[in-house]
Amino acid sequence: MTKVLITGAGIAGPAAAIALHKAGIRAEIAEARAPEADAGAFLTLTANGIDALQAVDAAQPVLDASFPATRMRVFDPEGKLLADSPLGRDHPCPRTITRTALSQALRQEAARRGIPVRYATRLTTAAAAPGRGVTAAFADGSQAQADLLIGADGIRSPVRTLISPAAPSPRYTGLMIACGYADDGPPAAETGAYDMCYGTRGFFGYTTAPDTRNWWFARIPAPELTPAEAAAPPATWRQRLAAAFSDDRTPAATLIQATSHITVTSAYDIPTLPNWHNGSMIVIGDAAHAASPSTTQGASMALEDSVALAQCLRDIPAIPDALGHFEHLRRDRAERVVQSGAGVENPVPPGPGSPPRRGNPPGWLYSHHIDWNSRTRDTDGSRPTC
Ligand SMILES: Cc1cc2nc3c(=O)[nH]c(=O)nc-3n(C[C@H](O)[C@H](O)[C@H](O)COP(=O)(O)OP(=O)(O)OC[C@H]3O[C@@H](n4cnc5c(N)ncnc54)[C@H](O)[C@@H]3O)c2cc1C
């Protein structure tokens, strides 16, 4: 029976373990961080991400830990309303959730299905031997043996470098992303709705959570942050970010001032890799195709990957063939998403007659559906069918 080792218990890792379990494949997870570590930002999961979870009967815990984004209003820097649209007409509403809560919900679901997760266990290296699978080594001195190593280890993935030592490093997108939870300030149109505000120096969006706090993010074109800048005290960031929105007649500066803890990061992406796998190791999620946070797709794409990979391993007996087929299925879609978020958005709204901006994701993105019962190959094993 195939045994799979997964490194990373963020989003792709536990989701892949859950999907493999449903496929009857044994998996265990090694995660570098402690179970209670905070993953910072909040995110939206779109219909395609929820669909992937539904395929493996794992959507409910995530729905329970999130709230629906019901409506979106867009404002210009003067505070003038540019658009007001309900969400969830063509596809189910996106769900808003913290990264930590999403990861925890998936890890708890994995634990409920009996999947072992080892925490504080950082992969340092791995080597494949013909006929003997992969031996992985960890910083605590332990080792693990498996038929397949799945690197669900994020944008700085060590497994990506093991597969392709010449793989490109993550690319800075030119955007600084900040986020926080304001105890005060004007609420959005309704609970769960997003108010999106163009500003003269950056873009600001927020939603009012069921607990009445305002969850906000800001995207500001800026040089790449040094680690010391990113770790500056909250008061420094409050001042700097509020100043960036001080000329705008939107609630941005007020909400920033009402926030005690602010997370700030530079945004990176990975447009393409030479290989996603080498026959016994593979990368999925951000490790393979990190997209700028402005796509709001990284987590959903990680969930799609996780389920699709389990289906390939379920249906195609030879592991290298299954990995090759998975990459064939997923690469174009994933790289198209990364491409859609490349470059820096102009914070100023489009004027009359300007070409439409990227913004409303087309149907190809949200309507992606995974049918768990469909086979990834015809029964004669020769022809891919999806
Ligand atoms: C500010 C911000 C906003 C975002 N907003 C959205 C959004 O709205 N919608 C959306 O879909 N996506 C969003 N994203 C992107 C999303 O968070 C990622 O795409 C998603 O987390 C990818 O999941 P993953 O499992 O591939 O990687 P991660 O979630 O990064 O998990 C990787 C895991 O691997 C572990 N790890 C790393 N190295 C090792 C090692 N050597 N050994 C063992 N474990 C290791 C890490 O500790 C981590 O737990 C946002 C990202 C950011 C930064």
JSON list of C-alpha atoms and ligand atoms in Angstrom, two decimals, residues 7-13 30-33 41-44 99 121-123 152-154 158 177 265 284-286 293 296-300 302, ligand 1:
[
{"chain": "A", "resi": 7, "resn": "THR", "atom": "CA", "xyz": [5.46, 18.40, 4.56]},
{"chain": "A", "resi": 8, "resn": "GLY", "atom": "CA", "xyz": [3.40, 21.43, 5.61]},
{"chain": "A", "resi": 9, "resn": "ALA", "atom": "CA", "xyz": [0.13, 21.59, 7.53]},
{"chain": "A", "resi": 10, "resn": "GLY", "atom": "CA", "xyz": [-1.00, 24.97, 6.23]},
{"chain": "A", "resi": 11, "resn": "ILE", "atom": "CA", "xyz": [-3.84, 24.55, 3.75]},
{"chain": "A", "resi": 12, "resn": "ALA", "atom": "CA", "xyz": [-2.70, 22.23, 0.93]},
{"chain": "A", "resi": 13, "resn": "GLY", "atom": "CA", "xyz": [-1.09, 19.75, 3.36]},
{"chain": "A", "resi": 30, "resn": "ALA", "atom": "CA", "xyz": [5.18, 16.87, 9.20]},
{"chain": "A", "resi": 31, "resn": "GLU", "atom": "CA", "xyz": [4.77, 20.57, 10.01]},
{"chain": "A", "resi": 32, "resn": "ALA", "atom": "CA", "xyz": [7.63, 22.90, 10.93]},
{"chain": "A", "resi": 33, "resn": "ARG", "atom": "CA", "xyz": [5.61, 25.10, 13.25]},
{"chain": "A", "resi": 41, "resn": "ALA", "atom": "CA", "xyz": [-3.84, 37.34, 7.47]},
{"chain": "A", "resi": 42, "resn": "PHE", "atom": "CA", "xyz": [-7.47, 36.58, 6.69]},
{"chain": "A", "resi": 43, "resn": "LEU", "atom": "CA", "xyz": [-8.57, 35.44, 3.27]},
{"chain": "A", "resi": 44, "resn": "THR", "atom": "CA", "xyz": [-11.57, 34.74, 1.11]},
{"chain": "A", "resi": 99, "resn": "ARG", "atom": "CA", "xyz": [-5.73, 31.71, 7.52]},
{"chain": "A", "resi": 121, "resn": "THR", "atom": "CA", "xyz": [9.20, 18.94, 12.67]},
{"chain": "A", "resi": 122, "resn": "ARG", "atom": "CA", "xyz": [11.04, 20.83, 9.92]},
{"chain": "A", "resi": 123, "resn": "LEU", "atom": "CA", "xyz": [12.13, 18.98, 6.78]},
{"chain": "A", "resi": 152, "resn": "ALA", "atom": "CA", "xyz": [2.86, 21.42, 0.65]},
{"chain": "A", "resi": 153, "resn": "ASP", "atom": "CA", "xyz": [5.42, 23.63, 2.31]},
{"chain": "A", "resi": 154, "resn": "GLY", "atom": "CA", "xyz": [4.47, 27.05, 1.02]},
{"chain": "A", "resi": 158, "resn": "PRO", "atom": "CA", "xyz": [12.39, 23.31, 0.48]},
{"chain": "A", "resi": 177, "resn": "ILE", "atom": "CA", "xyz": [-0.02, 44.02, 1.98]},
{"chain": "A", "resi": 265, "resn": "THR", "atom": "CA", "xyz": [4.11, 41.64, 4.42]},
{"chain": "A", "resi": 284, "resn": "ILE", "atom": "CA", "xyz": [1.45, 21.57, -4.61]},
{"chain": "A", "resi": 285, "resn": "GLY", "atom": "CA", "xyz": [-0.22, 24.84, -3.55]},
{"chain": "A", "resi": 286, "resn": "ASP", "atom": "CA", "xyz": [1.99, 27.90, -3.05]},
{"chain": "A", "resi": 293, "resn": "PRO", "atom": "CA", "xyz": [-2.80, 37.79, -2.63]},
{"chain": "A", "resi": 296, "resn": "THR", "atom": "CA", "xyz": [-7.73, 35.94, -3.74]},
{"chain": "A", "resi": 297, "resn": "GLN", "atom": "CA", "xyz": [-7.10, 32.47, -5.19]},
{"chain": "A", "resi": 298, "resn": "GLY", "atom": "CA", "xyz": [-4.02, 30.96, -3.49]},
{"chain": "A", "resi": 299, "resn": "ALA", "atom": "CA", "xyz": [-5.95, 28.95, -0.90]},
{"chain": "A", "resi": 300, "resn": "SER", "atom": "CA", "xyz": [-8.65, 27.85, -3.32]},
{"chain": "A", "resi": 302, "resn": "ALA", "atom": "CA", "xyz": [-4.21, 24.80, -3.07]},
{"chain": "B", "resi": 1, "resn": "LIG", "atom": "C1", "xyz": [-1.71, 38.76, 3.10]},
{"chain": "B", "resi": 1, "resn": "LIG", "atom": "C2", "xyz": [-2.22, 37.57, 2.35]},
{"chain": "B", "resi": 1, "resn": "LIG", "atom": "C3", "xyz": [-3.53, 37.55, 1.92]},
{"chain": "B", "resi": 1, "resn": "LIG", "atom": "C4", "xyz": [-4.03, 36.45, 1.22]},
{"chain": "B", "resi": 1, "resn": "LIG", "atom": "N1", "xyz": [-5.34, 36.45, 0.80]},
{"chain": "B", "resi": 1, "resn": "LIG", "atom": "C5", "xyz": [-5.83, 35.38, 0.16]},
{"chain": "B", "resi": 1, "resn": "LIG", "atom": "C6", "xyz": [-7.20, 35.31, -0.23]},
{"chain": "B", "resi": 1, "resn": "LIG", "atom": "O1", "xyz": [-7.99, 36.23, 0.01]},
{"chain": "B", "resi": 1, "resn": "LIG", "atom": "N2", "xyz": [-7.65, 34.18, -0.84]},
{"chain": "B", "resi": 1, "resn": "LIG", "atom": "C7", "xyz": [-6.81, 33.13, -1.10]},
{"chain": "B", "resi": 1, "resn": "LIG", "atom": "O2", "xyz": [-7.29, 32.11, -1.64]},
{"chain": "B", "resi": 1, "resn": "LIG", "atom": "N3", "xyz": [-5.53, 33.16, -0.76]},
{"chain": "B", "resi": 1, "resn": "LIG", "atom": "C8", "xyz": [-5.00, 34.25, -0.14]},
{"chain": "B", "resi": 1, "resn": "LIG", "atom": "N4", "xyz": [-3.69, 34.29, 0.22]},
{"chain": "B", "resi": 1, "resn": "LIG", "atom": "C9", "xyz": [-2.82, 33.18, -0.19]},
{"chain": "B", "resi": 1, "resn": "LIG", "atom": "C10", "xyz": [-2.98, 31.95, 0.69]},
{"chain": "B", "resi": 1, "resn": "LIG", "atom": "O3", "xyz": [-2.78, 32.26, 2.05]},
{"chain": "B", "resi": 1, "resn": "LIG", "atom": "C11", "xyz": [-1.98, 30.90, 0.22]},
{"chain": "B", "resi": 1, "resn": "LIG", "atom": "O4", "xyz": [-2.12, 30.71, -1.16]},
{"chain": "B", "resi": 1, "resn": "LIG", "atom": "C12", "xyz": [-2.21, 29.57, 0.93]},
{"chain": "B", "resi": 1, "resn": "LIG", "atom": "O5", "xyz": [-1.95, 29.73, 2.31]},
{"chain": "B", "resi": 1, "resn": "LIG", "atom": "C13", "xyz": [-1.35, 28.49, 0.31]},
{"chain": "B", "resi": 1, "resn": "LIG", "atom": "O6", "xyz": [-1.49, 27.30, 1.07]},
{"chain": "B", "resi": 1, "resn": "LIG", "atom": "P1", "xyz": [-0.28, 26.28, 1.17]},
{"chain": "B", "resi": 1, "resn": "LIG", "atom": "O7", "xyz": [-0.76, 25.18, 2.04]},
{"chain": "B", "resi": 1, "resn": "LIG", "atom": "O8", "xyz": [0.23, 25.99, -0.18]},
{"chain": "B", "resi": 1, "resn": "LIG", "atom": "O9", "xyz": [0.88, 27.09, 1.91]},
{"chain": "B", "resi": 1, "resn": "LIG", "atom": "P2", "xyz": [0.90, 27.64, 3.40]},
{"chain": "B", "resi": 1, "resn": "LIG", "atom": "O10", "xyz": [-0.46, 27.98, 3.86]},
{"chain": "B", "resi": 1, "resn": "LIG", "atom": "O11", "xyz": [1.92, 28.73, 3.41]},
{"chain": "B", "resi": 1, "resn": "LIG", "atom": "O12", "xyz": [1.42, 26.42, 4.29]},
{"chain": "B", "resi": 1, "resn": "LIG", "atom": "C14", "xyz": [2.74, 25.94, 4.17]},
{"chain": "B", "resi": 1, "resn": "LIG", "atom": "C15", "xyz": [3.09, 25.22, 5.46]},
{"chain": "B", "resi": 1, "resn": "LIG", "atom": "O13", "xyz": [4.34, 24.55, 5.29]},
{"chain": "B", "resi": 1, "resn": "LIG", "atom": "C16", "xyz": [5.09, 24.67, 6.49]},
{"chain": "B", "resi": 1, "resn": "LIG", "atom": "N5", "xyz": [6.50, 24.46, 6.18]},
{"chain": "B", "resi": 1, "resn": "LIG", "atom": "C17", "xyz": [7.34, 25.30, 5.53]},
{"chain": "B", "resi": 1, "resn": "LIG", "atom": "N6", "xyz": [8.59, 24.76, 5.44]},
{"chain": "B", "resi": 1, "resn": "LIG", "atom": "C18", "xyz": [8.51, 23.55, 6.05]},
{"chain": "B", "resi": 1, "resn": "LIG", "atom": "C19", "xyz": [9.48, 22.52, 6.29]},
{"chain": "B", "resi": 1, "resn": "LIG", "atom": "N7", "xyz": [10.78, 22.64, 5.90]},
{"chain": "B", "resi": 1, "resn": "LIG", "atom": "N8", "xyz": [9.07, 21.41, 6.94]},
{"chain": "B", "resi": 1, "resn": "LIG", "atom": "C20", "xyz": [7.78, 21.25, 7.36]},
{"chain": "B", "resi": 1, "resn": "LIG", "atom": "N9", "xyz": [6.84, 22.22, 7.16]},
{"chain": "B", "resi": 1, "resn": "LIG", "atom": "C21", "xyz": [7.20, 23.35, 6.51]},
{"chain": "B", "resi": 1, "resn": "LIG", "atom": "C22", "xyz": [4.76, 26.08, 6.98]},
{"chain": "B", "resi": 1, "resn": "LIG", "atom": "O14", "xyz": [5.03, 26.25, 8.35]},
{"chain": "B", "resi": 1, "resn": "LIG", "atom": "C23", "xyz": [3.27, 26.17, 6.66]},
{"chain": "B", "resi": 1, "resn": "LIG", "atom": "O15", "xyz": [2.47, 25.74, 7.74]},
{"chain": "B", "resi": 1, "resn": "LIG", "atom": "C24", "xyz": [-3.18, 35.36, 0.93]},
{"chain": "B", "resi": 1, "resn": "LIG", "atom": "C25", "xyz": [-1.85, 35.37, 1.35]},
{"chain": "B", "resi": 1, "resn": "LIG", "atom": "C26", "xyz": [-1.37, 36.46, 2.07]},
{"chain": "B", "resi": 1, "resn": "LIG", "atom": "C27", "xyz": [0.07, 36.47, 2.53]}
]
